[in-house]
Short mmCIF file of C-alpha atoms and ligand atoms in Angstrom, two decimals:
data_model
loop_
_atom_site.label_atom_id
_atom_site.label_comp_id
_atom_site.label_asym_id
_atom_site.label_seq_id
_atom_site.Cartn_x
_atom_site.Cartn_y
_atom_site.Cartn_z
CA MET A 1 -2.34 -5.95 -20.62
CA SER A 2 -5.24 -7.41 -18.62
CA TYR A 3 -8.70 -5.90 -18.99
CA VAL A 4 -8.66 -4.84 -15.31
CA ASP A 5 -5.32 -3.02 -15.70
CA GLU A 6 -6.52 -1.32 -18.89
CA ILE A 7 -9.57 0.02 -17.08
CA ILE A 8 -7.60 1.21 -14.05
CA ASP A 9 -5.23 3.09 -16.39
CA LEU A 10 -8.18 4.52 -18.31
CA VAL A 11 -9.85 5.79 -15.13
CA VAL A 12 -6.66 7.49 -13.97
CA GLU A 13 -6.10 9.05 -17.42
CA LYS A 14 -9.68 10.21 -17.98
CA ASN A 15 -10.38 11.49 -14.47
CA PRO A 16 -7.38 13.63 -13.54
CA ALA A 17 -7.17 15.10 -10.02
CA GLN A 18 -9.72 12.64 -8.61
CA PRO A 19 -7.47 10.49 -6.35
CA GLU A 20 -10.31 9.17 -4.17
CA PHE A 21 -12.19 7.95 -7.25
CA HIS A 22 -9.02 6.23 -8.54
CA GLN A 23 -8.56 4.61 -5.14
CA ALA A 24 -12.13 3.27 -5.00
CA VAL A 25 -11.95 1.89 -8.54
CA LYS A 26 -8.56 0.24 -7.88
CA GLU A 27 -9.80 -1.41 -4.70
CA VAL A 28 -12.83 -2.88 -6.45
CA LEU A 29 -11.24 -3.91 -9.76
CA GLU A 30 -8.08 -5.43 -8.23
CA SER A 31 -10.20 -7.90 -6.31
CA LEU A 32 -12.37 -8.72 -9.33
CA ARG A 33 -9.48 -10.05 -11.44
CA VAL A 34 -10.54 -13.71 -11.19
CA VAL A 35 -14.16 -12.92 -12.02
CA VAL A 36 -13.25 -10.66 -14.94
CA GLU A 37 -10.76 -13.19 -16.33
CA ALA A 38 -13.48 -15.87 -16.28
CA HIS A 39 -15.78 -13.65 -18.42
CA GLU A 40 -13.15 -11.63 -20.28
CA GLU A 41 -14.43 -12.08 -23.84
CA GLU A 42 -18.04 -11.22 -23.03
CA TYR A 43 -17.19 -8.30 -20.72
CA ARG A 44 -14.76 -6.79 -23.24
CA ARG A 45 -17.23 -7.10 -26.10
CA ASP A 46 -19.91 -5.39 -24.02
CA ALA A 47 -17.46 -2.80 -22.58
CA LEU A 48 -18.92 -3.79 -19.25
CA LEU A 49 -16.15 -2.31 -17.11
CA GLU A 50 -15.97 0.90 -19.16
CA ARG A 51 -19.69 1.35 -18.54
CA MET A 52 -19.38 0.46 -14.87
CA VAL A 53 -16.74 3.14 -14.16
CA ASN A 54 -18.61 5.81 -16.13
CA PRO A 55 -21.59 7.34 -14.33
CA GLU A 56 -24.86 7.19 -16.26
CA ARG A 57 -25.38 10.89 -15.56
CA GLN A 58 -23.51 13.63 -13.65
CA ILE A 59 -25.24 16.84 -12.64
CA ILE A 60 -23.29 19.88 -11.44
CA PHE A 61 -25.02 23.10 -10.48
CA ARG A 62 -24.59 26.32 -8.56
CA VAL A 63 -26.47 27.01 -5.35
CA PRO A 64 -26.90 30.69 -4.57
CA TRP A 65 -28.32 31.62 -1.16
CA VAL A 66 -28.43 34.68 1.10
CA ASP A 67 -26.64 34.64 4.47
CA ASP A 68 -27.80 36.37 7.67
CA LYS A 69 -25.88 39.55 6.76
CA GLY A 70 -27.69 39.86 3.43
CA GLN A 71 -24.63 38.70 1.51
CA VAL A 72 -25.18 36.29 -1.39
CA GLN A 73 -23.14 33.06 -1.09
CA VAL A 74 -22.55 30.62 -3.93
CA ASN A 75 -21.81 26.92 -3.51
CA THR A 76 -21.26 24.13 -6.04
CA ALA A 77 -23.43 21.03 -5.85
CA TYR A 78 -23.31 17.59 -7.47
CA ARG A 79 -25.52 14.58 -8.05
CA VAL A 80 -23.83 11.63 -9.69
CA GLN A 81 -26.35 9.05 -10.91
CA PHE A 82 -23.90 6.22 -11.28
CA ASN A 83 -25.75 3.01 -12.02
CA SER A 84 -29.45 2.11 -12.20
CA ALA A 85 -29.14 -1.52 -13.30
CA ILE A 86 -30.79 -2.95 -10.18
CA GLY A 87 -33.01 -0.08 -9.03
CA PRO A 88 -33.48 3.68 -8.80
CA TYR A 89 -30.32 5.62 -7.94
CA LYS A 90 -29.90 5.65 -4.15
CA GLY A 91 -27.29 7.30 -1.97
CA GLY A 92 -26.63 10.15 0.40
CA LEU A 93 -25.90 13.87 0.09
CA ARG A 94 -22.67 15.08 1.66
CA LEU A 95 -22.40 18.69 2.84
CA HIS A 96 -18.78 19.43 3.69
CA PRO A 97 -16.24 21.99 2.42
CA SER A 98 -14.03 19.18 1.06
CA VAL A 99 -16.72 18.00 -1.41
CA ASN A 100 -15.71 17.95 -5.08
CA LEU A 101 -16.64 15.84 -8.10
CA GLY A 102 -13.98 13.19 -7.39
CA ILE A 103 -15.21 12.63 -3.83
CA ILE A 104 -18.82 12.28 -4.99
CA LYS A 105 -17.75 9.88 -7.75
CA PHE A 106 -15.83 7.67 -5.30
CA LEU A 107 -18.84 7.58 -3.00
CA GLY A 108 -21.25 6.90 -5.87
CA PHE A 109 -19.07 4.10 -7.23
CA GLU A 110 -18.88 2.41 -3.81
CA GLN A 111 -22.62 2.83 -3.45
CA ILE A 112 -23.32 0.64 -6.52
CA PHE A 113 -21.78 -2.44 -4.90
CA LYS A 114 -22.97 -1.63 -1.37
CA ASN A 115 -26.55 -1.31 -2.52
CA SER A 116 -26.26 -4.56 -4.46
CA LEU A 117 -24.98 -6.32 -1.30
CA THR A 118 -28.10 -5.31 0.64
CA GLY A 119 -30.13 -7.62 -1.62
CA LEU A 120 -32.67 -4.81 -2.12
CA PRO A 121 -33.60 -3.16 -5.45
CA ILE A 122 -31.52 0.03 -5.30
CA GLY A 123 -29.01 1.44 -7.80
CA GLY A 124 -26.02 3.62 -6.93
CA GLY A 125 -25.80 7.40 -6.68
CA LYS A 126 -24.34 10.13 -4.49
CA GLY A 127 -24.46 13.88 -4.23
CA GLY A 128 -23.59 16.85 -2.11
CA SER A 129 -22.06 20.27 -2.00
CA ASP A 130 -19.08 22.18 -0.64
CA PHE A 131 -21.50 24.02 1.67
CA ASP A 132 -20.47 23.79 5.34
CA PRO A 133 -23.46 23.61 7.71
CA LYS A 134 -21.13 24.10 10.68
CA GLY A 135 -21.54 27.49 12.34
CA LYS A 136 -24.53 28.45 10.15
CA SER A 137 -27.86 29.55 11.60
CA ASP A 138 -30.93 27.40 11.02
CA ARG A 139 -32.22 30.04 8.62
CA GLU A 140 -29.01 29.95 6.59
CA VAL A 141 -29.13 26.14 6.44
CA MET A 142 -32.75 26.37 5.28
CA ALA A 143 -31.86 28.95 2.62
CA PHE A 144 -29.12 26.71 1.28
CA CYS A 145 -31.28 23.55 1.35
CA GLN A 146 -34.18 25.24 -0.44
CA SER A 147 -31.95 26.63 -3.17
CA PHE A 148 -30.15 23.28 -3.52
CA MET A 149 -33.44 21.37 -3.78
CA THR A 150 -34.94 23.85 -6.24
CA GLU A 151 -32.42 22.61 -8.80
CA LEU A 152 -32.11 18.98 -7.64
CA THR A 153 -35.89 18.49 -7.90
CA LYS A 154 -35.56 18.33 -11.69
CA TYR A 155 -33.51 15.15 -11.48
CA VAL A 156 -34.89 13.13 -8.55
CA GLY A 157 -38.13 11.31 -7.68
CA ALA A 158 -39.37 8.33 -5.69
CA ASP A 159 -38.86 5.97 -8.67
CA THR A 160 -35.90 7.78 -10.21
CA ASP A 161 -33.33 8.84 -7.63
CA VAL A 162 -33.78 8.91 -3.86
CA PRO A 163 -31.12 10.86 -1.91
CA ALA A 164 -30.56 10.67 1.87
CA GLY A 165 -28.16 11.92 4.54
CA ASP A 166 -24.38 11.64 4.78
CA ILE A 167 -21.71 13.81 6.42
CA GLY A 168 -23.26 17.18 7.29
CA THR A 169 -26.75 16.15 6.14
CA GLY A 170 -28.96 15.04 9.02
CA ALA A 171 -32.63 15.25 9.96
CA ARG A 172 -32.69 19.07 9.84
CA GLU A 173 -31.33 19.31 6.30
CA ILE A 174 -33.49 16.44 4.98
CA GLY A 175 -36.56 18.18 6.44
CA TYR A 176 -35.86 21.47 4.65
CA MET A 177 -35.12 19.66 1.38
CA TYR A 178 -38.28 17.57 1.61
CA GLY A 179 -40.44 20.62 2.23
CA GLN A 180 -39.04 22.35 -0.84
CA TYR A 181 -39.47 19.26 -3.07
CA LYS A 182 -43.10 18.91 -1.98
CA ARG A 183 -43.77 22.57 -2.59
CA LEU A 184 -42.28 22.51 -6.08
CA THR A 185 -43.80 19.24 -7.28
CA ASN A 186 -47.05 19.13 -5.32
CA ARG A 187 -46.25 15.49 -4.59
CA TYR A 188 -46.03 13.78 -1.21
CA GLU A 189 -43.75 10.87 -2.01
CA GLY A 190 -40.66 9.08 -0.76
CA VAL A 191 -38.14 11.16 -2.68
CA LEU A 192 -35.73 11.33 0.26
CA THR A 193 -34.98 8.91 3.10
CA GLY A 194 -33.85 9.71 6.60
CA LYS A 195 -37.01 11.81 6.93
CA GLY A 196 -38.48 12.78 10.32
CA LEU A 197 -40.90 10.30 11.87
CA SER A 198 -43.80 12.76 11.60
CA TYR A 199 -43.59 12.99 7.79
CA GLY A 200 -42.75 9.56 6.42
CA GLY A 201 -39.46 8.62 8.04
CA SER A 202 -38.76 5.09 9.22
CA LEU A 203 -38.17 4.07 12.79
CA ALA A 204 -34.58 2.81 13.21
CA ARG A 205 -33.21 4.67 10.14
CA LYS A 206 -31.31 7.08 12.41
CA GLU A 207 -29.70 4.20 14.27
CA ALA A 208 -29.34 1.89 11.26
CA THR A 209 -25.80 2.47 10.01
CA GLY A 210 -24.19 2.22 13.45
CA TYR A 211 -26.41 -0.65 14.59
CA GLY A 212 -25.88 -2.50 11.31
CA LEU A 213 -22.11 -2.10 11.65
CA LEU A 214 -22.25 -3.84 15.01
CA TYR A 215 -24.62 -6.57 13.83
CA LEU A 216 -22.20 -7.41 11.03
CA THR A 217 -19.11 -7.13 13.24
CA ALA A 218 -20.68 -9.44 15.83
CA GLU A 219 -21.62 -12.01 13.17
CA MET A 220 -18.15 -11.89 11.62
CA LEU A 221 -16.48 -12.41 15.02
CA LYS A 222 -18.87 -15.24 15.84
CA SER A 223 -18.21 -17.00 12.56
CA ASN A 224 -14.48 -16.82 13.33
CA GLY A 225 -14.96 -18.40 16.76
CA SER A 226 -14.72 -15.09 18.64
CA SER A 227 -17.34 -12.74 20.11
CA ILE A 228 -18.04 -9.01 20.37
CA GLU A 229 -18.85 -9.42 24.06
CA GLY A 230 -16.17 -8.07 26.39
CA LYS A 231 -14.15 -6.48 23.58
CA THR A 232 -12.61 -3.03 23.94
CA VAL A 233 -13.44 -0.91 20.89
CA ALA A 234 -11.99 2.23 19.31
CA VAL A 235 -14.52 4.30 17.37
CA SER A 236 -13.64 7.41 15.35
CA GLY A 237 -16.13 10.15 14.53
CA ALA A 238 -18.89 11.53 16.73
CA GLY A 239 -21.68 11.84 14.19
CA ASN A 240 -24.65 9.73 13.17
CA VAL A 241 -22.71 6.54 12.43
CA ALA A 242 -20.31 6.75 15.40
CA ILE A 243 -22.96 7.53 18.02
CA TYR A 244 -25.18 4.55 17.19
CA ALA A 245 -22.19 2.25 16.70
CA ILE A 246 -21.12 3.13 20.23
CA GLN A 247 -24.63 2.58 21.56
CA LYS A 248 -25.06 -0.85 19.95
CA ALA A 249 -21.53 -1.93 20.92
CA GLN A 250 -22.47 -1.28 24.54
CA GLN A 251 -25.76 -3.13 24.16
CA LEU A 252 -23.85 -6.14 22.83
CA GLY A 253 -21.50 -6.13 25.83
CA ALA A 254 -18.46 -4.41 24.31
CA LYS A 255 -16.70 -1.33 25.66
CA PRO A 256 -16.13 1.57 23.24
CA VAL A 257 -13.52 3.88 24.74
CA THR A 258 -12.92 6.52 22.05
CA CYS A 259 -14.63 8.93 19.67
CA SER A 260 -13.39 11.91 17.66
CA ASP A 261 -14.34 14.91 15.57
CA SER A 262 -12.43 17.08 13.14
CA THR A 263 -10.63 18.94 15.91
CA GLY A 264 -9.74 16.28 18.47
CA TRP A 265 -10.51 12.97 20.16
CA ILE A 266 -11.68 11.49 23.43
CA TYR A 267 -10.26 8.59 25.42
CA ASP A 268 -12.74 7.60 28.10
CA PRO A 269 -11.40 4.56 30.01
CA ASP A 270 -14.78 4.04 31.70
CA GLY A 271 -16.48 3.63 28.31
CA ILE A 272 -18.10 6.42 26.28
CA ASP A 273 -21.21 7.93 27.90
CA VAL A 274 -23.46 7.79 24.85
CA GLU A 275 -26.25 9.95 26.30
CA LEU A 276 -23.75 12.70 27.05
CA LEU A 277 -22.25 12.35 23.56
CA LYS A 278 -25.72 12.66 22.00
CA GLU A 279 -26.43 15.77 24.06
CA VAL A 280 -23.13 17.39 22.98
CA LYS A 281 -23.36 16.44 19.28
CA GLU A 282 -27.05 16.01 18.39
CA VAL A 283 -28.56 18.73 20.59
CA LYS A 284 -25.89 21.37 21.21
CA ARG A 285 -23.89 20.73 17.99
CA ALA A 286 -20.81 21.44 20.15
CA ARG A 287 -17.17 20.32 20.26
CA LEU A 288 -15.90 17.25 22.12
CA THR A 289 -14.22 19.49 24.70
CA GLU A 290 -17.72 19.81 26.19
CA TYR A 291 -17.86 16.03 26.57
CA ALA A 292 -14.50 15.99 28.37
CA ALA A 293 -15.55 18.87 30.63
CA ALA A 294 -18.50 16.78 31.89
CA ARG A 295 -16.51 13.52 32.40
CA PRO A 296 -13.66 13.82 34.92
CA ASN A 297 -11.94 10.57 33.83
CA ALA A 298 -12.10 11.29 30.11
CA GLN A 299 -9.10 12.72 28.30
CA TYR A 300 -9.39 15.15 25.38
CA HIS A 301 -6.55 15.37 22.86
CA GLU A 302 -6.23 17.78 19.95
CA GLY A 303 -5.74 16.31 16.46
CA LYS A 304 -5.72 12.64 15.46
CA GLY A 305 -5.06 9.68 17.76
CA VAL A 306 -7.88 7.17 18.33
CA TRP A 307 -5.90 4.37 16.65
CA SER A 308 -3.08 4.68 19.21
CA VAL A 309 -5.28 3.28 22.00
CA LYS A 310 -4.92 -0.43 22.83
CA VAL A 311 -8.17 -2.07 21.66
CA ASP A 312 -9.45 -5.38 20.31
CA VAL A 313 -11.66 -3.93 17.59
CA ALA A 314 -11.41 -0.69 15.56
CA LEU A 315 -14.43 0.92 13.90
CA PRO A 316 -13.54 3.96 11.76
CA CYS A 317 -16.76 6.00 11.46
CA ALA A 318 -15.66 9.50 10.41
CA THR A 319 -14.38 9.98 6.86
CA GLN A 320 -12.23 8.65 3.99
CA ASN A 321 -8.54 7.81 4.50
CA GLU A 322 -8.59 8.49 8.24
CA LEU A 323 -6.84 5.16 9.03
CA GLN A 324 -3.42 5.16 7.45
CA LEU A 325 -0.47 2.75 7.33
CA GLU A 326 1.08 4.07 10.58
CA ASP A 327 -2.28 3.67 12.34
CA ALA A 328 -2.63 0.11 11.03
CA LYS A 329 0.85 -0.72 12.37
CA GLN A 330 -0.07 0.70 15.75
CA LEU A 331 -3.34 -1.27 15.87
CA VAL A 332 -1.55 -4.52 14.98
CA ALA A 333 1.20 -3.87 17.55
CA ASN A 334 -1.52 -3.36 20.16
CA GLY A 335 -3.16 -6.71 19.38
CA CYS A 336 -6.24 -5.47 17.47
CA ILE A 337 -8.08 -8.43 15.89
CA ALA A 338 -10.72 -6.73 13.70
CA VAL A 339 -11.31 -3.53 11.72
CA CYS A 340 -14.81 -2.94 10.33
CA GLU A 341 -15.48 0.25 8.39
CA GLY A 342 -18.46 2.36 9.46
CA ALA A 343 -17.38 5.22 7.19
CA ASN A 344 -16.88 5.02 3.42
CA MET A 345 -13.28 4.05 2.52
CA PRO A 346 -11.79 5.24 5.85
CA THR A 347 -8.79 2.90 5.45
CA THR A 348 -6.10 3.60 2.85
CA LEU A 349 -5.15 0.81 0.43
CA GLU A 350 -1.73 0.39 2.12
CA ALA A 351 -3.29 0.20 5.58
CA THR A 352 -5.89 -2.35 4.41
CA GLU A 353 -3.16 -4.54 2.94
CA TYR A 354 -1.08 -4.31 6.11
CA LEU A 355 -4.03 -5.28 8.31
CA GLN A 356 -4.96 -8.21 6.08
CA ASN A 357 -1.35 -9.42 5.89
CA ASN A 358 -1.09 -9.32 9.66
CA GLY A 359 -4.13 -11.48 10.36
CA VAL A 360 -6.61 -8.71 11.21
CA TRP A 361 -10.18 -9.46 10.06
CA PHE A 362 -11.06 -6.53 7.84
CA VAL A 363 -14.59 -5.77 6.57
CA PRO A 364 -14.88 -2.92 4.04
CA GLY A 365 -17.45 -0.15 4.37
CA LYS A 366 -19.52 -1.22 1.39
CA ALA A 367 -20.53 -4.26 3.46
CA ALA A 368 -20.11 -3.08 7.05
CA ASN A 369 -21.98 0.23 6.72
CA ALA A 370 -24.69 -1.02 4.33
CA GLY A 371 -27.27 -1.05 7.13
CA GLY A 372 -27.97 2.65 6.60
CA VAL A 373 -28.90 2.43 2.95
CA ALA A 374 -30.65 -0.92 3.52
CA THR A 375 -32.92 0.74 6.06
CA SER A 376 -33.42 3.62 3.63
CA ALA A 377 -34.75 1.04 1.19
CA LEU A 378 -37.07 -0.19 3.94
CA GLU A 379 -38.21 3.43 4.37
CA MET A 380 -38.96 3.52 0.62
CA SER A 381 -41.05 0.34 0.97
CA GLN A 382 -43.04 1.83 3.83
CA ASN A 383 -43.61 5.05 1.87
CA SER A 384 -44.81 3.07 -1.17
CA GLU A 385 -47.33 1.10 0.84
CA ARG A 386 -48.20 4.18 2.94
CA LEU A 387 -47.66 2.30 6.18
CA HIS A 388 -45.29 2.47 9.15
CA TRP A 389 -43.53 -0.51 10.62
CA THR A 390 -42.57 -0.79 14.31
CA PHE A 391 -39.01 -0.22 15.50
CA GLU A 392 -38.69 -3.94 16.25
CA GLU A 393 -39.83 -4.90 12.77
CA VAL A 394 -37.36 -2.61 11.01
CA ASP A 395 -34.53 -3.46 13.40
CA GLY A 396 -35.23 -7.18 12.96
CA LYS A 397 -35.03 -6.88 9.16
CA LEU A 398 -31.83 -4.83 9.50
CA GLN A 399 -30.21 -7.55 11.64
CA GLN A 400 -31.15 -10.20 9.11
CA ILE A 401 -29.82 -8.13 6.22
CA MET A 402 -26.46 -7.59 7.95
CA VAL A 403 -26.10 -11.27 8.83
CA ASN A 404 -26.92 -12.19 5.21
CA ILE A 405 -24.42 -9.67 3.85
CA PHE A 406 -21.66 -11.17 5.96
CA HIS A 407 -22.42 -14.74 4.89
CA ASN A 408 -22.75 -13.77 1.22
CA LEU A 409 -19.38 -12.07 1.15
CA ASP A 410 -17.75 -14.80 3.22
CA LYS A 411 -19.08 -17.37 0.73
CA ALA A 412 -18.02 -15.35 -2.33
CA ALA A 413 -14.49 -15.09 -0.93
CA LYS A 414 -14.38 -18.85 -0.34
CA ASP A 415 -15.92 -19.68 -3.75
CA TYR A 416 -13.18 -17.71 -5.50
CA GLY A 417 -10.33 -19.19 -3.44
CA MET A 418 -9.79 -16.16 -1.20
CA ALA A 419 -11.27 -17.36 2.10
CA GLY A 420 -11.13 -14.69 4.79
CA ASN A 421 -10.53 -11.87 2.27
CA TYR A 422 -13.71 -9.91 2.97
CA VAL A 423 -12.70 -7.07 0.64
CA ALA A 424 -12.64 -9.46 -2.31
CA GLY A 425 -15.79 -11.22 -1.07
CA ALA A 426 -17.76 -7.97 -0.82
CA ASN A 427 -16.60 -6.69 -4.20
CA ILE A 428 -17.30 -9.97 -5.99
CA ALA A 429 -20.73 -10.52 -4.41
CA GLY A 430 -21.76 -6.90 -5.06
CA PHE A 431 -20.41 -6.86 -8.62
CA LEU A 432 -21.90 -10.12 -9.91
CA LYS A 433 -25.52 -9.05 -9.45
CA VAL A 434 -24.97 -5.66 -11.10
CA ALA A 435 -23.00 -7.21 -13.98
CA GLU A 436 -25.76 -9.73 -14.60
CA ALA A 437 -28.46 -7.05 -14.60
CA MET A 438 -26.43 -4.81 -16.94
CA THR A 439 -25.86 -7.69 -19.34
CA ALA A 440 -29.54 -8.67 -19.31
CA GLN A 441 -30.61 -5.09 -20.07
CA GLY A 442 -28.45 -4.75 -23.17
CA ILE A 443 -26.23 -1.87 -24.17
CA VAL A 444 -27.68 1.11 -22.31
P1 NDP B 501 -21.86 13.11 10.44
O1 NDP B 501 -21.77 14.40 9.74
O2 NDP B 501 -23.02 12.80 11.30
O3 NDP B 501 -20.56 12.87 11.32
C1 NDP B 501 -19.29 12.87 10.75
C2 NDP B 501 -18.26 12.76 11.85
O4 NDP B 501 -16.96 12.58 11.29
C3 NDP B 501 -18.18 14.02 12.70
O5 NDP B 501 -17.79 13.67 14.00
C4 NDP B 501 -17.11 14.83 11.99
O6 NDP B 501 -16.45 15.77 12.82
C5 NDP B 501 -16.16 13.75 11.55
N1 NDP B 501 -15.50 14.16 10.30
C6 NDP B 501 -16.10 14.43 9.13
N2 NDP B 501 -15.21 14.83 8.21
C7 NDP B 501 -14.03 14.81 8.84
C8 NDP B 501 -12.72 15.12 8.42
N3 NDP B 501 -12.45 15.53 7.15
N4 NDP B 501 -11.74 14.97 9.31
C9 NDP B 501 -12.00 14.55 10.57
N5 NDP B 501 -13.22 14.26 11.04
C10 NDP B 501 -14.22 14.38 10.17
O7 NDP B 501 -21.71 11.99 9.29
P2 NDP B 501 -22.08 10.44 9.36
O8 NDP B 501 -21.85 9.90 10.72
O9 NDP B 501 -23.39 10.28 8.71
O10 NDP B 501 -20.99 9.84 8.34
C11 NDP B 501 -19.74 9.33 8.76
C12 NDP B 501 -19.19 8.41 7.68
O11 NDP B 501 -20.09 7.31 7.49
C13 NDP B 501 -19.01 9.03 6.30
O12 NDP B 501 -17.91 8.40 5.67
C14 NDP B 501 -20.29 8.62 5.57
O13 NDP B 501 -20.11 8.63 4.18
C15 NDP B 501 -20.46 7.21 6.13
N6 NDP B 501 -21.80 6.64 6.05
C16 NDP B 501 -22.89 7.28 6.57
C17 NDP B 501 -24.13 6.67 6.53
C18 NDP B 501 -25.32 7.29 7.16
O14 NDP B 501 -26.39 6.65 7.16
N7 NDP B 501 -25.25 8.48 7.74
C19 NDP B 501 -24.32 5.38 5.86
C20 NDP B 501 -23.11 4.76 5.42
C21 NDP B 501 -21.91 5.40 5.50
P3 NDP B 501 -16.91 17.31 12.74
O15 NDP B 501 -18.32 17.34 13.22
O16 NDP B 501 -15.96 18.04 13.62
O17 NDP B 501 -16.77 17.68 11.29
O1 2IT B 502 -23.05 6.06 2.36
C1 2IT B 502 -24.24 5.70 2.54
O2 2IT B 502 -24.59 4.55 2.33
C2 2IT B 502 -25.18 6.70 3.05
N1 2IT B 502 -24.78 7.83 3.32
C3 2IT B 502 -26.64 6.34 3.20
C4 2IT B 502 -27.34 6.42 1.87
C5 2IT B 502 -28.84 6.23 1.94
O3 2IT B 502 -29.44 6.36 0.87
O4 2IT B 502 -29.40 5.95 3.00
#
């Protein structure tokens, strides 16, 4: 049996009931076959793949907090410090009721290769909790965040592990966590990114994932003789990534016509009104029905459906496995030419294969959404030198990073005889740097 197949079997056997983690490992390892075969003896001897699929450290802890009625609530929290070969652990914190160890491991595993692709010195990690910030008062969110950080403080630090936002963790949550870290350690340091601008945050970090997604999508289309300008775009989600993807798509001359949340979706044939969307989601924290109520031409539908709209480009920006085989078929039938992932692993393996086999340019999240963590690394640099850069400076670096990521993965795919397979290109380019660093550092 090949080394890759042995490791896939091992991961499935040793990590029962973690289907998302299995999926992420399969996607990466399947496309590394040629690379692994070329180094098989050395990698086997060093158990390189066994080490790569095993987190360096996994922390699981309880988070007790008191709700507004005086009732004690208990959540479970995780921090998976997956790989520190190329830098301190770096990755977001997800707060969503669906969070479990398998979800955090899939996200942490993806983060290793994503962070490598940025070209910046950051290792891979991820964390979170099954706490649901939705419907909680600010005081309840603060109580949770303080209790969560009281424990997490023992394991993180500006040169050790630097968490950030993800689903359910935005500026408010990062602020409460930062305050508690500072209070406990008596240190004012860049232990978290995505901070507010008044206390060490970076300009353009809020916009970075969505903007970066569009910079990469535009470069990919250009390099294939097409253009983002004039394209109709379907976006899913209505959170941090989706909002700034919609905004940048408009700035680049495209027309995003959809967005969604966990209850329903919007089709706005006039193009999404991004200021209204920001008001509904960032300020009021309300449902998309409020968006529809303020836009006479917009339609609101319950449930799923953004992939049924006829568009040129699809940008899934909500959550894992939200774009399935039936959706991929619908997109292809409607003439969609490109799918670029703003979310982490939003496309199932079957849907990815169908899109690729039907001539759709497909860029995986670990490349397409890397602008967020890349700009987090720029926030770390600014914190270390105790300076602030202008919006234009950060945004300019972000653009360059996204353009470089695309060309690196495009080249890796070509070098290994898989031209146009951006999944393979991203995995190979991300993997090679980490593998080299792990080998150089010996058996640790
Ligand atoms: P937010 O919490 O800001 O927004 C998430 C959006 O997706 C919301 O509209 C939410 O709807 C929807 N959503 C979340 N979970 C589900 C679900 N199970 N079913 C349907 N809809 C859902 O998160 P972000 O925008 O930050 O993150 C979106 C994706 O992008 C995630 O996959 C994240 O890992 C990834 N990502 C984020 C980065 C960042 O910098 N923030 C960087 C790179 C990737 P509702 O509000 O109703 O729950
Ligand atoms: O998935 C991701 O890359 C993020 N949620 C951002 C991580 C970060 O450290 O900025």
